[in-house]
PDB file of C-alpha atoms and ligand atoms in Angstrom:
ATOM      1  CA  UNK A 273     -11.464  -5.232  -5.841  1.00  0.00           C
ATOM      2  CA  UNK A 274      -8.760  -7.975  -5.188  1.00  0.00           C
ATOM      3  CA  UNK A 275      -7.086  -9.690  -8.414  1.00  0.00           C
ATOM      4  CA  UNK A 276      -9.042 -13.243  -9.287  1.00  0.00           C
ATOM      5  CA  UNK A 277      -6.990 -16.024 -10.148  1.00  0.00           C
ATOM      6  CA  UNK A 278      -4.658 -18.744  -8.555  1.00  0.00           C
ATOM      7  CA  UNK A 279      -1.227 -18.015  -7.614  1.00  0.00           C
ATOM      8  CA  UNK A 280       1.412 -20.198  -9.478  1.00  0.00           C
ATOM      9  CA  UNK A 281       5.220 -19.011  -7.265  1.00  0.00           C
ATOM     10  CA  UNK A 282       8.183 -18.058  -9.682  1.00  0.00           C
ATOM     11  CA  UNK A 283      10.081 -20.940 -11.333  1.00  0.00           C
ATOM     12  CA  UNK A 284      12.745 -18.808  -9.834  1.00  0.00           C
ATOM     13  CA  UNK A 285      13.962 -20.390  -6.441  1.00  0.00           C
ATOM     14  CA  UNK A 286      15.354 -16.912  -4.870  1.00  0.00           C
ATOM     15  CA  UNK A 287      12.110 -14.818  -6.114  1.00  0.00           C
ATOM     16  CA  UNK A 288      10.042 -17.966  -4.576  1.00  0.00           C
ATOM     17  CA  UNK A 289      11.721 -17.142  -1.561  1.00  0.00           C
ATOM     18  CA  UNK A 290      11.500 -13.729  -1.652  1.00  0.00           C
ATOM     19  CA  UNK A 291       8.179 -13.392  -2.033  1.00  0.00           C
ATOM     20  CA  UNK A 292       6.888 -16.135   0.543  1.00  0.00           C
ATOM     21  CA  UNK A 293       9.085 -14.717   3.295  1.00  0.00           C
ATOM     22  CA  UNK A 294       8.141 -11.332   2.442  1.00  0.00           C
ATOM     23  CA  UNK A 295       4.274 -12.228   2.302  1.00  0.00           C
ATOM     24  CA  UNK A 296       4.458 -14.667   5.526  1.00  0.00           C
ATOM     25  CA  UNK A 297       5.724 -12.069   7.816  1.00  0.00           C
ATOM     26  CA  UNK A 298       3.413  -9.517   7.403  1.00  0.00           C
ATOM     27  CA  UNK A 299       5.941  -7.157   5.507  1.00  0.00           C
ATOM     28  CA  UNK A 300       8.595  -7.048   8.413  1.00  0.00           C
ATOM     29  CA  UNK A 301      10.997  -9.359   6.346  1.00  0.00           C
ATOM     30  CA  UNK A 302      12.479 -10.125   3.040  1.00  0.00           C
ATOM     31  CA  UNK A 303      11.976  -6.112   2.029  1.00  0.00           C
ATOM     32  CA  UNK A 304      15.327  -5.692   0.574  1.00  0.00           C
ATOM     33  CA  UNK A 305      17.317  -6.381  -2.085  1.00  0.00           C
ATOM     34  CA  UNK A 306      21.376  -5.495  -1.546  1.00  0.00           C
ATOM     35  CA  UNK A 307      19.962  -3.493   1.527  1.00  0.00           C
ATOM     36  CA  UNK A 308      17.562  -1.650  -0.518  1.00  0.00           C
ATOM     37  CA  UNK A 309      14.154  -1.876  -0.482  1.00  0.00           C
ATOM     38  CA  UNK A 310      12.115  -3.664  -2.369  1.00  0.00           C
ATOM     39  CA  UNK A 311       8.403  -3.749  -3.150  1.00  0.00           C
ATOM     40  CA  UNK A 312       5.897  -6.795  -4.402  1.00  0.00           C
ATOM     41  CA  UNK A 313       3.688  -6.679  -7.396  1.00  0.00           C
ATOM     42  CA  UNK A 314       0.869  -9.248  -7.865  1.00  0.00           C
ATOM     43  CA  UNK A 315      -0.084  -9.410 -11.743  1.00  0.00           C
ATOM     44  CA  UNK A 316      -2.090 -11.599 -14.058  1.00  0.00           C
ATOM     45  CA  UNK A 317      -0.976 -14.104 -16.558  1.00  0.00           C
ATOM     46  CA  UNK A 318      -1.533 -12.977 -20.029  1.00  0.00           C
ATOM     47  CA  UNK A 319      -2.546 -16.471 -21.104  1.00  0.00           C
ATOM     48  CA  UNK A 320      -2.935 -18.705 -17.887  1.00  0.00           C
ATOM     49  CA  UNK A 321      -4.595 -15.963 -15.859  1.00  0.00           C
ATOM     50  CA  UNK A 322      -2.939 -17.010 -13.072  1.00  0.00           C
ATOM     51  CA  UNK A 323      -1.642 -14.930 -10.347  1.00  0.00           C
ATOM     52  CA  UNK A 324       1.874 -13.774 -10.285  1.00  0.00           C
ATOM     53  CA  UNK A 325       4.219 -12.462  -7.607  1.00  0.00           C
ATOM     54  CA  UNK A 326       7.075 -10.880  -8.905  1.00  0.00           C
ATOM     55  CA  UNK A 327       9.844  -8.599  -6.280  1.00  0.00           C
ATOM     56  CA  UNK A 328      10.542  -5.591  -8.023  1.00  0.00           C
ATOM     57  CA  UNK A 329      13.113  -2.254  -6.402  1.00  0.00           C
ATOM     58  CA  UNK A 330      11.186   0.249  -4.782  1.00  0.00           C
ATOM     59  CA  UNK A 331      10.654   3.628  -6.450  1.00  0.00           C
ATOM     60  CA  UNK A 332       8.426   5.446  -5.094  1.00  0.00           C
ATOM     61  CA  UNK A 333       7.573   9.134  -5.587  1.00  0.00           C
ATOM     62  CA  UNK A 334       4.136  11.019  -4.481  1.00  0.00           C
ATOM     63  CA  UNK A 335       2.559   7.937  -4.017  1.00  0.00           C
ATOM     64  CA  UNK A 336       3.023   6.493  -7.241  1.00  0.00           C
ATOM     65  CA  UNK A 337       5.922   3.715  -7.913  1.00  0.00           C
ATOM     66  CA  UNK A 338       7.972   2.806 -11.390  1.00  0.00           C
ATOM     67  CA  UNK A 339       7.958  -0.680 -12.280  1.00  0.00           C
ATOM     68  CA  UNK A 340      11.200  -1.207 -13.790  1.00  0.00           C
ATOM     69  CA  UNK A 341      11.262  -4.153 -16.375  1.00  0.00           C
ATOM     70  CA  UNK A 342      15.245  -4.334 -16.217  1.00  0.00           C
ATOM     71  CA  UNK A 343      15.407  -8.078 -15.785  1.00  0.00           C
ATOM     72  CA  UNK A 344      18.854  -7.862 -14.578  1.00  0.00           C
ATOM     73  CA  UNK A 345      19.858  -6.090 -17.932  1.00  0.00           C
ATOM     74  CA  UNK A 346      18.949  -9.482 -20.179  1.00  0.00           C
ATOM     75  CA  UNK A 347      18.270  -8.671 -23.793  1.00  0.00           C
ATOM     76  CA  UNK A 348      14.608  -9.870 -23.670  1.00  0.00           C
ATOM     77  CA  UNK A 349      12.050  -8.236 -21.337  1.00  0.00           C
ATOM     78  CA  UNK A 350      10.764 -10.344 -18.414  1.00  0.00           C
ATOM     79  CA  UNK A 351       7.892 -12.178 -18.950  1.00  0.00           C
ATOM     80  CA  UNK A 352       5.895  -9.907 -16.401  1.00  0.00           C
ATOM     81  CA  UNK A 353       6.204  -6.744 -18.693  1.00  0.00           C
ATOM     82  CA  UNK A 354       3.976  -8.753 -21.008  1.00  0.00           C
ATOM     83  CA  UNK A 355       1.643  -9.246 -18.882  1.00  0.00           C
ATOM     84  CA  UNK A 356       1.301  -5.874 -17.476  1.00  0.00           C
ATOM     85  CA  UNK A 357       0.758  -4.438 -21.145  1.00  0.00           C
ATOM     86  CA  UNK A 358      -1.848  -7.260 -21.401  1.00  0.00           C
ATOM     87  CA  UNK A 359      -3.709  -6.526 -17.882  1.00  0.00           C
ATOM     88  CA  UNK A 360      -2.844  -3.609 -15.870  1.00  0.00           C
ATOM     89  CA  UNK A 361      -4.311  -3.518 -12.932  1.00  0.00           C
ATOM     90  CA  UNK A 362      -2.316  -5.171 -10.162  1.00  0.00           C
ATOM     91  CA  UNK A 363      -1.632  -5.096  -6.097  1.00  0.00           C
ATOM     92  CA  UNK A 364       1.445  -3.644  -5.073  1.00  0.00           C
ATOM     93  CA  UNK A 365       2.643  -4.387  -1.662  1.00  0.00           C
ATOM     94  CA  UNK A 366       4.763  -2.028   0.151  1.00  0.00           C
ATOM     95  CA  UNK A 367       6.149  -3.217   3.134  1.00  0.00           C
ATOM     96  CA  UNK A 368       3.363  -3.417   5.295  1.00  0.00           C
ATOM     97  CA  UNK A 369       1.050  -1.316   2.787  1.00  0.00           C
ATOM     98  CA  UNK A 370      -0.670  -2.970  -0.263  1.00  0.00           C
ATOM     99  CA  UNK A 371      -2.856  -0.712  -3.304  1.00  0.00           C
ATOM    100  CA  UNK A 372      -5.126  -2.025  -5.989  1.00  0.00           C
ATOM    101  CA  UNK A 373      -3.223  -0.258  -8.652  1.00  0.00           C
ATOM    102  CA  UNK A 374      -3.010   0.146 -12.502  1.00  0.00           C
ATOM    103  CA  UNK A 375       0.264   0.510 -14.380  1.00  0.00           C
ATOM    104  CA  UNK A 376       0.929   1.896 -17.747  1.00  0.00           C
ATOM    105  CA  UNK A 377       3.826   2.315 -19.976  1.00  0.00           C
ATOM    106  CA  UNK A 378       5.571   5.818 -19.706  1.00  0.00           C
ATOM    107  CA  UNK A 379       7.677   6.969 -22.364  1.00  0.00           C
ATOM    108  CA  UNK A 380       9.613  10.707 -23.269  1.00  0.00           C
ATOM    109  CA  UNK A 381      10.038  13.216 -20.791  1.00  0.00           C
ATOM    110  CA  UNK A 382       7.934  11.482 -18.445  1.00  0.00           C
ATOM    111  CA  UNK A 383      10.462   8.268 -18.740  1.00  0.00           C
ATOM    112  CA  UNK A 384      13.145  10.266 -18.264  1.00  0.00           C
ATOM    113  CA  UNK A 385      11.954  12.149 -14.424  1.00  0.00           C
ATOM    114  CA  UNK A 386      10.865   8.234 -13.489  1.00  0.00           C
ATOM    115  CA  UNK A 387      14.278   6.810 -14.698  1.00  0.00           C
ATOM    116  CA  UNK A 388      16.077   9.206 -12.793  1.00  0.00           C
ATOM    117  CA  UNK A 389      14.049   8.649  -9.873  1.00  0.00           C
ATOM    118  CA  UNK A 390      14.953   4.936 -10.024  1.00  0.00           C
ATOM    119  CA  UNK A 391      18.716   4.657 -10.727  1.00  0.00           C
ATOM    120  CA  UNK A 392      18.889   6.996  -7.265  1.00  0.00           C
ATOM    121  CA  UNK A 393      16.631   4.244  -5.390  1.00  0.00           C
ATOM    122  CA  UNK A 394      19.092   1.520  -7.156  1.00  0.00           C
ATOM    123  CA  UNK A 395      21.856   2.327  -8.822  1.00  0.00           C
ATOM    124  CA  UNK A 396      23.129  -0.855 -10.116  1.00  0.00           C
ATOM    125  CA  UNK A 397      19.276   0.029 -12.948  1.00  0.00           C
ATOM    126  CA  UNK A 398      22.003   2.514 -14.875  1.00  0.00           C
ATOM    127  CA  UNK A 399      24.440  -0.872 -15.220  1.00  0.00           C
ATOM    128  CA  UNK A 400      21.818  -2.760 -16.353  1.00  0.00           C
ATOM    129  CA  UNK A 401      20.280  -0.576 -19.186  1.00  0.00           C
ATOM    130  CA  UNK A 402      24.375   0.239 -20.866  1.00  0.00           C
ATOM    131  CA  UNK A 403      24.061  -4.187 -20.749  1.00  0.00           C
ATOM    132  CA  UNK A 404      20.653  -4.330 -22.192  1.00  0.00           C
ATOM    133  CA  UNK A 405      20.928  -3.780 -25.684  1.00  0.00           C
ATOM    134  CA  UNK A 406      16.985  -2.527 -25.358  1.00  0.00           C
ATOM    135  CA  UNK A 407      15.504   0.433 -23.985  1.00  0.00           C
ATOM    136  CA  UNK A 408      14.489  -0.747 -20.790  1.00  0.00           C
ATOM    137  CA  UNK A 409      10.755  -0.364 -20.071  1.00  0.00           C
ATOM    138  CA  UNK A 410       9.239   1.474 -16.980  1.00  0.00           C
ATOM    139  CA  UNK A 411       5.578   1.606 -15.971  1.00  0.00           C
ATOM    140  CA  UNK A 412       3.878   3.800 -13.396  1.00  0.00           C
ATOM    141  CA  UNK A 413       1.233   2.470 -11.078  1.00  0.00           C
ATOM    142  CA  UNK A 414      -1.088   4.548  -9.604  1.00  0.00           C
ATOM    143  CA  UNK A 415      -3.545   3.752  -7.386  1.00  0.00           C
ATOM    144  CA  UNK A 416      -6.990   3.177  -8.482  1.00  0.00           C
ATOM    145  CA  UNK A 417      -9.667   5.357  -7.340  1.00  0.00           C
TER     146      UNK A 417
HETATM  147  N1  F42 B1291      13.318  -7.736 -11.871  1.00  0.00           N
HETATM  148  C1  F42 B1291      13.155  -6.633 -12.583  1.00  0.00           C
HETATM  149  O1  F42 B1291      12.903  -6.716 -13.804  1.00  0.00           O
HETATM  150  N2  F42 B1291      13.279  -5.377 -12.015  1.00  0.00           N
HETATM  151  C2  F42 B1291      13.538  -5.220 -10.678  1.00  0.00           C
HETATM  152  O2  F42 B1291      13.579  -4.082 -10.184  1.00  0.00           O
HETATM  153  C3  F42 B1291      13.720  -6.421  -9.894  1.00  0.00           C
HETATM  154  C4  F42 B1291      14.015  -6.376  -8.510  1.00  0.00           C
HETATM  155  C5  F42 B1291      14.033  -7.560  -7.768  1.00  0.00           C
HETATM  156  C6  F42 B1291      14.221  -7.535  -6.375  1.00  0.00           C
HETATM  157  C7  F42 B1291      14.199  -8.689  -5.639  1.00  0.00           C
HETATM  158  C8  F42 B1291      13.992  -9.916  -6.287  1.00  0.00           C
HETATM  159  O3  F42 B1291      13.916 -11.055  -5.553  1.00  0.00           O
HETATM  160  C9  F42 B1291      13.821  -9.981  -7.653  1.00  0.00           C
HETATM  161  C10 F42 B1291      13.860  -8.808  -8.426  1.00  0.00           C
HETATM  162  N3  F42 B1291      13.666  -8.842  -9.795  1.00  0.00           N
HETATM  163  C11 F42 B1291      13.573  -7.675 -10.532  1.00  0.00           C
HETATM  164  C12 F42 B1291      13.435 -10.117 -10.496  1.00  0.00           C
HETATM  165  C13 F42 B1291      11.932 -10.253 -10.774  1.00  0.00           C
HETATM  166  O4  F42 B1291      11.273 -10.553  -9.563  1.00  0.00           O
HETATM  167  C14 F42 B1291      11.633 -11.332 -11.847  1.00  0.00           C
HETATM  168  O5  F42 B1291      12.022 -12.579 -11.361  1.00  0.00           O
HETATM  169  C15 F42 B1291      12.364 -11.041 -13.136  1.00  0.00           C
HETATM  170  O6  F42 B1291      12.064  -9.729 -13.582  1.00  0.00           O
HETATM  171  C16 F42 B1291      11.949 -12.042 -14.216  1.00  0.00           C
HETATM  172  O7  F42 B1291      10.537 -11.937 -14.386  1.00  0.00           O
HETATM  173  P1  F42 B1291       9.775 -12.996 -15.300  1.00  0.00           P
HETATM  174  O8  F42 B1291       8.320 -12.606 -15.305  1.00  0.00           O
HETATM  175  O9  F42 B1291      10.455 -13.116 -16.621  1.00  0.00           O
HETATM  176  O10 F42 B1291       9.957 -14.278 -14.395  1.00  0.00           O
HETATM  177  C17 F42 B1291      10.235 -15.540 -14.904  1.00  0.00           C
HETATM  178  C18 F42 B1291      11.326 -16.242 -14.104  1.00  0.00           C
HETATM  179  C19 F42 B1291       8.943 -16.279 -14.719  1.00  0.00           C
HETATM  180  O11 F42 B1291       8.298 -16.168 -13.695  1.00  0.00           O
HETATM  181  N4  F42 B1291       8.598 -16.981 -15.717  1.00  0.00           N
HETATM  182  C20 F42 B1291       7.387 -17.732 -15.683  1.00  0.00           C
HETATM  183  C21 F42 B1291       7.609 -19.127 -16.162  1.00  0.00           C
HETATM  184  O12 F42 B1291       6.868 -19.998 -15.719  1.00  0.00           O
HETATM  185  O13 F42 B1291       8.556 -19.316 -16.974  1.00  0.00           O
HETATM  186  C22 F42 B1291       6.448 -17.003 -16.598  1.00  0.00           C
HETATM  187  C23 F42 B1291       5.146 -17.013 -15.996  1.00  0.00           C
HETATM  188  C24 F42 B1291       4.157 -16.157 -16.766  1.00  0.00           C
HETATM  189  O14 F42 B1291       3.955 -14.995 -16.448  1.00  0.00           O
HETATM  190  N5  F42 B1291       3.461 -16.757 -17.765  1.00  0.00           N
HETATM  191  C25 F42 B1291       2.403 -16.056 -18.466  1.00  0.00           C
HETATM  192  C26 F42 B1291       1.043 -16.467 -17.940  1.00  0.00           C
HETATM  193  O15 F42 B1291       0.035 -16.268 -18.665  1.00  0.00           O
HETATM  194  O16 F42 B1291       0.967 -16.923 -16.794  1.00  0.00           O
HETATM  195  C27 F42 B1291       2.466 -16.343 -19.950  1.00  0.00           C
HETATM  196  C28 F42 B1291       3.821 -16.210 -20.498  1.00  0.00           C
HETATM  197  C29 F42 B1291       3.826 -16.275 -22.012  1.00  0.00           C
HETATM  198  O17 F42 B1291       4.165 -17.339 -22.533  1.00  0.00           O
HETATM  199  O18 F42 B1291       3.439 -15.280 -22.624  1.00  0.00           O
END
């Protein structure tokens, strides 16, 4: 079932971009990020309910992607994390692909395989968690059944 709500773009002018050039061609353009590729994950609001579109790096393994709330290695989460531990379920786009999906917080050993996983799809993740000053949060969506 397709998220409800009305999409409000990123206050962000280069994720604005991102995400309309991405969307507007169909998944042929604006996949990367620094050459790497980079996936799109429509959430909900926490308080407006409206729909969000935020670019995130592409990790993929098995079918199942990480969701890493790096934020460019800021000290405070992004304001999506909150809203995916509010309301899980989201669309991930992939390219030309998209998946109803539902994300959850992974933490331990579990963390550990996906955070590996995602500093070999982008390095630059390892840079931002020593800059953090947080642990950086990672969520795993898997397709809903
Ligand atoms: N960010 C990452 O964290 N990890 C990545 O791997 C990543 C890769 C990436 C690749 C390409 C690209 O273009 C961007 C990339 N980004 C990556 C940046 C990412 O897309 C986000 O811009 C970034 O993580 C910041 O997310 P944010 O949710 O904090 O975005 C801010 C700018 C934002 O949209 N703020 C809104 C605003 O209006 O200020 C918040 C909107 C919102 O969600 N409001 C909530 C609501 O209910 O609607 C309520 C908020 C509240 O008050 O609780």
């Amino acid at each position: 079932m397709p998220l409800d709500g009305v999409y409000e773009p990123s206050p962000s002018q280069w994720v604005r971009d991102q995400v309309e050039l991405y969307e507007s061609s169909g998944g042929t353009r604006g996949t990367t990020m620094r050459g790497l590729p980079v996936v799109l994950v429509t959430s909900v609001g926490a308080k407006s309910g409206k729909l969000r579109k935020t670019p995130l790096m592409r990790v993929e393994h098995e079918g199942a992607y990480a969701l890493v709330a790096s934020n460019g290695g800021s000290a405070k989460h992004p304001v999506w994390y909150h809203n995916l531990v509010a309301s899980p379920r989201i669309v991930l786009r992939d390219a030309t692909r998209q998946w109803d999906m539902r994300a959850g917080l992974v933490t331990g050993g579990e963390r550990r395989e996906w955070w590996d996983r995602a500093v070999r799809a982008f390095p630059d993740y390892a840079d931002y968690q020593l800059k953090a000053e947080r642990e950086i949060p990672l969520f795993v969506a898997e397709p809903i059944t």
